[in-house]
Short mmCIF file of C-alpha atoms and ligand atoms in Angstrom, two decimals:
data_model
loop_
_atom_site.label_atom_id
_atom_site.label_comp_id
_atom_site.label_asym_id
_atom_site.label_seq_id
_atom_site.Cartn_x
_atom_site.Cartn_y
_atom_site.Cartn_z
CA MET A 546 -2.84 6.43 9.82
CA PHE A 547 -5.18 4.03 7.87
CA SER A 548 -7.16 1.12 8.66
CA LEU A 549 -7.73 -2.19 7.27
CA VAL A 550 -10.87 -4.24 8.14
CA SER A 551 -9.02 -7.44 8.26
CA PHE A 552 -5.90 -6.85 9.97
CA THR A 553 -7.19 -4.25 12.44
CA ALA A 554 -9.49 -6.88 13.65
CA LEU A 555 -6.92 -9.60 13.59
CA MET A 556 -4.48 -7.36 15.44
CA ALA A 557 -7.11 -6.67 18.27
CA GLY A 558 -7.24 -10.62 18.68
CA ILE A 559 -3.64 -11.25 18.35
CA VAL A 560 -2.17 -8.60 20.57
CA SER A 561 -4.26 -9.80 23.54
CA ALA A 562 -3.63 -13.60 22.84
CA MET A 563 -0.03 -13.72 22.15
CA PRO A 564 3.02 -12.17 23.47
CA THR A 565 4.63 -10.20 20.60
CA ALA A 566 7.66 -12.35 19.52
CA LYS A 567 10.95 -10.33 19.44
CA ARG A 568 11.48 -8.63 16.19
CA GLU A 569 14.96 -10.01 15.39
CA MET A 570 15.60 -8.85 11.92
CA SER A 571 14.83 -5.28 12.56
CA PRO A 572 15.79 -4.03 16.05
CA ASP A 573 14.40 -0.60 16.60
CA GLY A 574 12.78 -0.62 13.08
CA VAL A 575 16.08 -0.49 11.17
CA TYR A 576 16.12 -2.73 8.22
CA PHE A 577 18.79 -1.24 5.89
CA PRO A 578 21.41 -1.76 4.69
CA LEU A 579 20.56 -5.29 3.99
CA SER A 580 23.35 -7.79 4.13
CA ASN A 581 23.86 -7.44 0.41
CA GLY A 582 24.26 -3.73 0.64
CA PHE A 583 20.95 -2.80 -0.50
CA PRO A 584 19.91 0.07 -1.02
CA ASN A 585 23.45 0.67 -2.47
CA PRO A 586 24.51 -2.97 -3.58
CA SER A 587 27.87 -3.33 -5.08
CA THR A 588 28.07 -4.45 -8.77
CA ASP A 589 28.69 -8.22 -7.78
CA ALA A 590 25.74 -8.01 -5.28
CA THR A 591 23.47 -6.43 -7.99
CA MET A 592 24.34 -9.42 -10.25
CA GLN A 593 23.33 -11.70 -7.41
CA ILE A 594 20.08 -9.87 -6.99
CA GLN A 595 19.25 -10.22 -10.71
CA MET A 596 19.87 -13.82 -10.40
CA ASP A 597 17.37 -14.21 -7.43
CA ALA A 598 14.98 -11.93 -9.43
CA HIS A 599 15.08 -14.17 -12.52
CA GLY A 600 15.82 -11.15 -14.59
CA THR A 601 17.83 -8.08 -14.96
CA LEU A 602 17.34 -4.42 -14.61
CA PRO A 603 16.26 -2.82 -17.93
CA ASN A 604 19.55 -2.15 -19.89
CA GLY A 605 18.33 0.32 -22.45
CA PRO A 606 19.00 4.05 -22.22
CA PRO A 607 16.64 6.31 -19.95
CA PRO A 608 14.38 8.72 -21.55
CA SER A 609 15.88 12.04 -22.61
CA SER A 610 13.75 14.10 -20.28
CA LEU A 611 11.68 13.73 -17.05
CA SER A 612 8.79 16.11 -16.16
CA PRO A 613 8.27 17.34 -12.49
CA GLU A 614 5.14 15.07 -12.20
CA GLY A 615 7.38 12.21 -13.58
CA THR A 616 10.07 12.96 -11.08
CA THR A 617 7.35 12.75 -8.27
CA ASN A 618 6.23 9.50 -9.78
CA LEU A 619 9.78 7.90 -9.54
CA LYS A 620 10.18 9.16 -6.01
CA LEU A 621 6.94 7.69 -4.75
CA ILE A 622 7.78 4.39 -6.61
CA ALA A 623 11.24 4.32 -4.94
CA LEU A 624 9.71 4.94 -1.46
CA ASN A 625 7.14 2.28 -1.90
CA GLU A 626 9.50 -0.35 -3.36
CA ILE A 627 11.83 0.13 -0.54
CA PHE A 628 9.21 -0.17 2.05
CA GLU A 629 8.11 -3.51 0.23
CA VAL A 630 11.84 -4.55 0.37
CA ALA A 631 11.78 -4.17 4.13
CA TYR A 632 8.39 -5.96 4.39
CA PHE A 633 9.29 -8.95 2.24
CA SER A 634 12.79 -9.32 3.67
CA GLU A 635 11.28 -9.60 7.18
CA LEU A 636 8.76 -12.03 5.91
CA VAL A 637 11.58 -14.29 4.27
CA TYR A 638 13.41 -13.99 7.59
CA ASN A 639 10.26 -14.98 9.79
CA VAL A 640 9.32 -17.95 7.41
CA THR A 641 13.01 -19.23 7.00
CA ASN A 642 13.42 -19.15 10.92
CA LYS A 643 9.89 -20.49 11.55
CA VAL A 644 9.30 -17.56 13.87
CA GLN A 645 6.11 -18.12 15.98
CA GLY A 646 3.14 -17.65 13.68
CA TYR A 647 5.41 -18.29 10.54
CA ASP A 648 5.93 -22.04 10.74
CA LEU A 649 4.07 -23.12 7.46
CA GLY A 650 4.60 -26.76 7.50
CA TYR A 651 3.25 -28.11 4.05
CA GLY A 652 4.28 -25.63 1.28
CA HIS A 653 7.18 -24.15 3.19
CA GLU A 654 9.71 -24.32 0.34
CA TYR A 655 7.35 -23.15 -2.25
CA VAL A 656 6.24 -20.14 -0.31
CA LEU A 657 9.80 -19.32 0.59
CA ASP A 658 10.92 -19.62 -2.90
CA ALA A 659 8.11 -17.32 -4.08
CA LEU A 660 8.93 -14.68 -1.47
CA LYS A 661 12.66 -14.75 -2.14
CA ALA A 662 11.89 -14.01 -5.79
CA ILE A 663 9.51 -11.24 -4.67
CA VAL A 664 12.34 -9.51 -2.43
CA ALA A 665 14.86 -9.60 -5.24
CA GLN A 666 12.18 -8.26 -7.80
CA GLU A 667 11.27 -5.42 -5.36
CA GLU A 668 14.99 -4.57 -4.93
CA LEU A 669 15.29 -4.22 -8.66
CA HIS A 670 12.12 -2.00 -8.98
CA ALA A 671 13.66 0.24 -6.18
CA LEU A 672 17.09 0.30 -7.80
CA ASN A 673 15.56 1.20 -11.23
CA ALA A 674 13.51 4.01 -9.88
CA ASN A 675 16.21 5.45 -7.71
CA GLY A 676 18.85 4.93 -10.66
CA ALA A 677 16.51 6.92 -12.99
CA LEU A 678 16.25 9.71 -10.43
CA GLN A 679 20.01 9.86 -10.08
CA LYS A 680 20.36 10.09 -14.00
CA PHE A 681 18.18 13.17 -13.77
CA ASN A 682 20.20 14.71 -10.99
CA GLN A 683 17.66 13.93 -8.37
CA GLN A 684 18.38 12.67 -4.77
CA PRO A 685 17.64 8.94 -4.54
CA ILE A 686 14.92 8.23 -1.94
CA ALA A 687 16.53 6.80 1.37
CA PRO A 688 14.89 4.03 3.51
CA CYS A 689 12.95 4.94 6.53
CA LYS A 690 12.51 2.91 9.77
CA TYR A 691 9.46 0.65 9.65
CA ASN A 692 7.07 -1.02 11.98
CA PHE A 693 4.76 -3.70 10.67
CA PRO A 694 1.39 -4.57 12.52
CA VAL A 695 1.58 -8.33 11.65
CA THR A 696 2.85 -11.23 13.78
CA ASP A 697 1.58 -14.28 11.77
CA PHE A 698 1.75 -15.39 8.17
CA GLN A 699 -1.91 -15.15 7.30
CA SER A 700 -2.21 -11.65 8.52
CA ALA A 701 1.15 -10.71 6.66
CA MET A 702 -0.45 -12.14 3.54
CA SER A 703 -3.70 -10.19 4.07
CA LEU A 704 -1.63 -6.92 4.65
CA ALA A 705 0.49 -7.66 1.58
CA GLY A 706 -2.51 -8.13 -0.54
CA THR A 707 -4.05 -5.08 0.53
CA PHE A 708 -1.03 -2.71 0.00
CA THR A 709 -0.18 -4.33 -3.15
CA ASP A 710 -3.79 -3.66 -4.30
CA LEU A 711 -3.37 0.03 -3.49
CA VAL A 712 -0.02 0.05 -5.57
CA LEU A 713 -1.86 -1.71 -8.44
CA GLY A 714 -4.28 1.23 -8.36
CA THR A 715 -1.70 3.90 -7.77
CA LEU A 716 0.75 2.79 -10.62
CA GLN A 717 -2.52 3.34 -13.01
CA ASP A 718 -2.22 6.96 -11.78
CA VAL A 719 1.49 7.01 -12.24
CA ASN A 720 1.17 5.77 -15.87
CA GLN A 721 -1.60 8.42 -16.58
CA LEU A 722 0.63 11.14 -15.16
CA PHE A 723 3.59 10.07 -17.15
CA ALA A 724 1.45 10.03 -20.24
CA LYS A 725 0.05 13.44 -19.67
CA SER A 726 3.36 14.91 -18.91
CA GLY A 727 5.07 13.50 -22.02
CA ASP A 728 7.09 11.07 -20.00
CA PHE A 729 5.77 8.16 -22.31
CA GLY A 730 9.14 6.57 -22.51
CA LEU A 731 8.52 5.36 -18.91
CA VAL A 732 5.01 3.92 -19.30
CA ARG A 733 6.17 0.52 -20.94
CA ALA A 734 8.48 -0.22 -17.89
CA VAL A 735 5.99 0.69 -15.21
CA SER A 736 3.30 -1.35 -17.05
CA SER A 737 5.74 -4.35 -16.93
CA VAL A 738 5.86 -3.66 -13.10
CA ILE A 739 2.12 -3.49 -12.80
CA GLY A 740 2.12 -6.93 -14.36
CA ASN A 741 4.83 -8.29 -11.82
CA GLU A 742 2.82 -6.85 -8.94
CA GLY A 743 -0.48 -8.30 -10.16
CA GLU A 744 1.44 -11.78 -10.38
CA GLN A 745 2.43 -11.26 -6.76
CA GLU A 746 -1.19 -10.25 -5.88
CA GLY A 747 -2.42 -13.56 -7.32
CA PHE A 748 -0.02 -15.30 -5.04
CA PHE A 749 -1.02 -13.48 -1.87
CA ARG A 750 -4.71 -14.21 -2.70
CA LEU A 751 -4.03 -17.86 -3.47
CA VAL A 752 -2.42 -18.47 -0.13
CA GLN A 753 -5.27 -16.90 1.68
CA LYS A 754 -7.56 -19.31 -0.32
CA LYS A 755 -9.17 -16.44 -2.43
CA ARG A 756 -9.43 -16.90 -6.06
CA PRO A 757 -6.30 -15.30 -7.69
CA SER A 758 -8.22 -12.74 -9.72
CA SER A 759 -10.15 -10.17 -7.76
CA GLN A 760 -12.15 -8.09 -10.00
CA PRO A 761 -12.24 -7.25 -13.89
CA PHE A 762 -10.94 -3.83 -13.61
CA LEU A 763 -8.80 -3.27 -10.61
CA THR A 764 -9.75 -0.43 -8.31
CA THR A 765 -7.85 2.86 -9.35
CA ALA A 766 -6.12 5.05 -6.78
CA VAL A 767 -4.28 8.18 -6.52
CA ARG A 768 -0.54 8.88 -5.47
CA ASP A 769 -1.74 10.80 -2.36
CA PHE A 770 -3.61 7.96 -1.08
CA ALA A 771 -0.42 5.52 -1.40
CA PHE A 772 1.85 8.17 0.07
CA THR A 773 -0.41 8.44 3.08
CA ALA A 774 -0.74 4.57 3.63
CA ILE A 775 3.01 3.92 3.18
CA GLN A 776 3.61 6.46 6.10
CA SER A 777 1.33 4.39 8.35
CA PHE A 778 4.22 1.73 8.33
CA THR A 779 7.15 4.12 8.92
CA ILE A 780 8.46 5.38 12.17
CA PRO A 781 7.48 9.07 12.29
CA GLY A 782 10.41 11.18 11.57
CA SER A 783 12.57 8.38 10.31
CA CYS A 784 12.41 9.05 6.49
CA PRO A 785 15.43 11.18 5.62
CA ASN A 786 14.35 12.57 2.48
CA ILE A 787 10.60 12.04 2.29
CA ASN A 788 10.07 15.86 2.37
CA THR A 789 11.32 15.99 -1.18
CA ILE A 790 8.23 14.11 -2.40
CA PRO A 791 5.66 16.76 -2.94
CA LEU A 792 2.47 14.80 -2.22
CA ARG A 793 -0.20 15.19 0.41
CA THR A 794 -0.56 13.11 3.63
CA PHE A 795 -4.21 12.90 4.84
CA LYS A 796 -5.50 12.56 8.34
CA ALA A 797 -6.57 9.24 9.53
CA LEU A 798 -9.96 7.66 8.57
CA THR A 799 -10.55 4.65 10.93
CA LEU A 800 -12.95 1.97 9.63
CA MET A 801 -14.57 0.80 12.86
CA SER A 802 -16.71 -2.01 11.34
CA THR A 803 -15.11 -5.51 11.60
CA ASN A 804 -15.56 -8.84 9.87
CA ILE A 805 -17.39 -6.96 7.10
CA LYS A 806 -19.18 -9.26 4.73
CA PRO A 807 -19.67 -8.50 1.00
CA ALA A 808 -23.30 -7.01 1.34
CA THR A 809 -25.00 -3.81 1.28
CA GLN A 810 -24.98 -2.26 4.76
CA ASN A 811 -23.97 0.65 6.70
CA LEU A 812 -20.34 0.92 7.74
CA LYS A 813 -19.02 2.64 10.80
CA PHE A 814 -16.02 5.10 10.51
CA SER A 815 -14.28 7.50 12.77
CA PHE A 816 -11.83 10.47 12.69
CA ALA A 817 -10.29 12.77 15.19
CA LYS A 818 -12.51 15.66 15.92
CA ALA A 819 -9.59 17.90 16.32
CA ASP A 820 -8.46 17.26 12.63
CA ALA A 821 -11.89 18.43 11.13
CA ASN A 822 -12.15 22.03 10.69
CA THR A 823 -15.84 22.00 11.03
CA THR A 824 -18.35 20.80 13.50
CA ASP A 825 -21.18 20.83 10.87
CA TYR A 826 -20.54 17.19 9.73
CA SER A 827 -23.35 17.50 7.04
CA THR A 828 -20.65 19.54 4.97
CA LEU A 829 -18.61 16.26 4.76
CA SER A 830 -19.19 13.12 2.61
CA LEU A 831 -17.99 9.68 2.65
CA VAL A 832 -16.74 8.57 -0.84
CA TYR A 833 -15.92 5.07 -2.12
CA ILE A 834 -13.57 4.28 -5.06
CA ASN A 835 -13.96 0.73 -6.54
CA GLY A 836 -12.81 -0.68 -9.90
CA GLN A 837 -12.95 1.99 -12.76
CA ASN A 838 -16.34 3.26 -11.61
CA ASN A 839 -17.29 6.83 -10.82
CA PRO A 840 -16.58 7.62 -7.22
CA VAL A 841 -19.79 6.81 -4.99
CA VAL A 842 -20.85 9.60 -2.61
CA LYS A 843 -22.77 9.00 0.65
CA SER A 844 -23.67 11.20 3.44
CA LEU A 845 -22.44 10.83 7.07
CA GLN A 846 -25.22 9.38 9.34
CA ASN A 847 -25.56 9.58 13.07
CA ALA A 848 -22.37 11.65 13.45
CA ASN A 849 -21.68 11.69 17.24
CA VAL A 850 -18.66 12.83 19.00
CA GLU A 851 -17.12 10.22 21.34
CA GLY A 852 -14.28 11.06 23.34
CA GLY A 853 -11.96 12.95 20.88
CA ASN A 854 -13.57 11.33 17.81
CA VAL A 855 -16.36 11.87 15.42
CA VAL A 856 -18.09 8.64 14.89
CA PHE A 857 -20.47 8.15 12.09
CA GLU A 858 -22.07 5.65 9.63
CA ALA A 859 -22.37 5.62 5.83
CA ALA A 860 -24.19 3.41 3.50
CA PHE A 861 -21.96 0.90 1.61
CA PRO A 862 -23.68 0.05 -1.67
CA TYR A 863 -21.96 -3.35 -2.34
CA ASP A 864 -24.84 -4.88 -4.43
CA GLU A 865 -25.47 -2.05 -6.52
CA PHE A 866 -21.78 -1.91 -7.89
CA VAL A 867 -20.44 -5.37 -7.09
CA MET A 868 -17.69 -3.86 -4.97
CA ASP A 869 -15.26 -6.81 -4.79
CA GLY A 870 -11.43 -6.36 -4.61
CA LEU A 871 -10.26 -3.20 -2.98
CA THR A 872 -12.48 -0.23 -1.95
CA ILE A 873 -10.88 3.06 -0.97
CA ALA A 874 -12.91 5.12 1.38
CA ALA A 875 -12.32 8.92 1.99
CA VAL A 876 -14.01 11.80 3.82
CA THR A 877 -14.31 14.85 1.54
CA LYS A 878 -15.29 18.22 2.00
CA GLY A 879 -18.65 18.73 0.02
CA ALA A 880 -20.61 16.06 -1.88
CA GLY A 881 -18.90 16.43 -5.18
CA PRO A 882 -19.99 14.91 -7.65
CA PHE A 883 -16.47 13.78 -8.25
CA ALA A 884 -15.59 13.06 -11.72
CA ASP A 885 -12.87 10.70 -10.75
CA ALA A 886 -10.33 9.57 -8.23
CA ASP A 887 -8.25 12.78 -8.66
CA ALA A 888 -11.11 14.95 -7.84
CA VAL A 889 -11.92 12.89 -4.72
CA ALA A 890 -8.34 13.08 -3.55
CA ALA A 891 -8.34 16.89 -4.21
CA ALA A 892 -11.23 17.21 -1.76
CA THR A 893 -10.20 14.61 0.78
CA GLN A 894 -9.68 15.39 4.46
CA PHE A 895 -9.55 11.85 5.94
CA GLY A 896 -8.40 8.69 4.32
CA PRO A 897 -7.68 6.28 2.95
CA GLY A 898 -9.86 3.59 4.57
CA LEU A 899 -9.09 0.37 2.84
CA ILE A 900 -11.70 -2.34 2.46
CA GLU A 901 -10.97 -5.66 0.79
CA PHE A 902 -13.32 -8.49 -0.10
CA ASP A 903 -12.47 -11.97 -1.54
C1 LIG B 1392 8.09 -10.88 11.60
O1 LIG B 1392 7.94 -11.36 13.03
C2 LIG B 1392 8.06 -10.37 13.99
C3 LIG B 1392 7.94 -11.14 15.30
O2 LIG B 1392 6.66 -11.66 15.40
C4 LIG B 1392 7.01 -9.33 13.72
O3 LIG B 1392 7.08 -8.21 14.80
C5 LIG B 1392 7.01 -8.76 12.36
O4 LIG B 1392 5.96 -7.74 12.17
C6 LIG B 1392 6.97 -9.81 11.39
N1 LIG B 1392 7.11 -9.28 9.91
C7 LIG B 1392 6.55 -9.65 8.87
C8 LIG B 1392 6.79 -8.91 7.73
O5 LIG B 1392 5.58 -10.42 8.93
C1 LIG B 1393 -7.99 23.03 8.55
O1 LIG B 1393 -7.51 24.42 8.38
C2 LIG B 1393 -6.09 24.53 8.35
C3 LIG B 1393 -5.96 26.12 8.41
O2 LIG B 1393 -6.92 26.68 7.66
C4 LIG B 1393 -5.47 24.00 7.19
O3 LIG B 1393 -4.17 24.16 7.18
C5 LIG B 1393 -5.92 22.52 7.12
O4 LIG B 1393 -5.35 21.97 5.96
C6 LIG B 1393 -7.27 22.26 7.38
N1 LIG B 1393 -7.50 20.73 7.55
C7 LIG B 1393 -8.44 20.09 6.90
C8 LIG B 1393 -8.46 18.64 7.21
O5 LIG B 1393 -8.86 20.54 5.86
#
């Protein structure tokens, strides 16, 4: 559904170079229930999760009301956190068992300890969101089946760093919507989760030998982008109640350029011709979202139909805006101007393409 510069390129190499090791923890993409009962742990199991997470679930009362937008926020958070529990649980499994590509040698204990804390912390994030949904008589979000496109530790860290950056942007949107909708009682707790995810991001960056902090104002995102991206890791049709989440799923935008250096250049993208409702590609734009800046709108250049795909280039103005950290790319109907990321999402047809620099 979406593409990552670094791991799409990596995968191309890995798939041809190495037979894929057996996926032992998750036969057929089934990760849940975990051995501790998650997503429905007993009281004793929850106490153990809290020990492993180095802290407890918030024990204060929930707010007295929850808006419809706030409900959607909690559903998206639960969907995302359960996906993260699946991902990091398997990562712990792979590192623990020194699965091919995951034998770390030096640093093994430290990394494993860090990852185990992350699993337990993500479990509590998910339990907290689903618990709040239940208090407001909403169905808790159920796990899907998943399929992760990584088979070694470095690409697993790169992918974790990228989806966590998207979450860090999306939780900004979540907090803004809570505030706008009068759900201010949830802003503090979600802000504390943003900090936790930011700490995790620093760790993912460190083990990739990147400096821990990426950019002064982290890239913002919109819920629909995260909703679409999460589904690229789920097995289609396997999410029992994802249909209760009223968010949009965009068609795929593929970033074709590989090994992109942080520099001003043209980038190459493609999308499926059949998914465009036009053949006049000059009516579409390529939009970049980075930091807290106004969305940057570029025209589609050299659009060509190749096979079933429309392949095109667009200018990437790295130097003008110092576009480090995460950049979100989307193809929109029209050229805006777009006041903010929400306006981009409202006009998006294809996306998100995710570009990450050191
Ligand atoms: C764990 O290893 C298996 C086998 O290589 C791989 O298929 C799976 O994607 C890995 N999971 C993670 C989260 O790294
Ligand atoms: C294309 O048009 C159909 C029917 O009008 C609409 O449902 C769909 O959302 C459109 N697709 C895009 C990518 O705008």
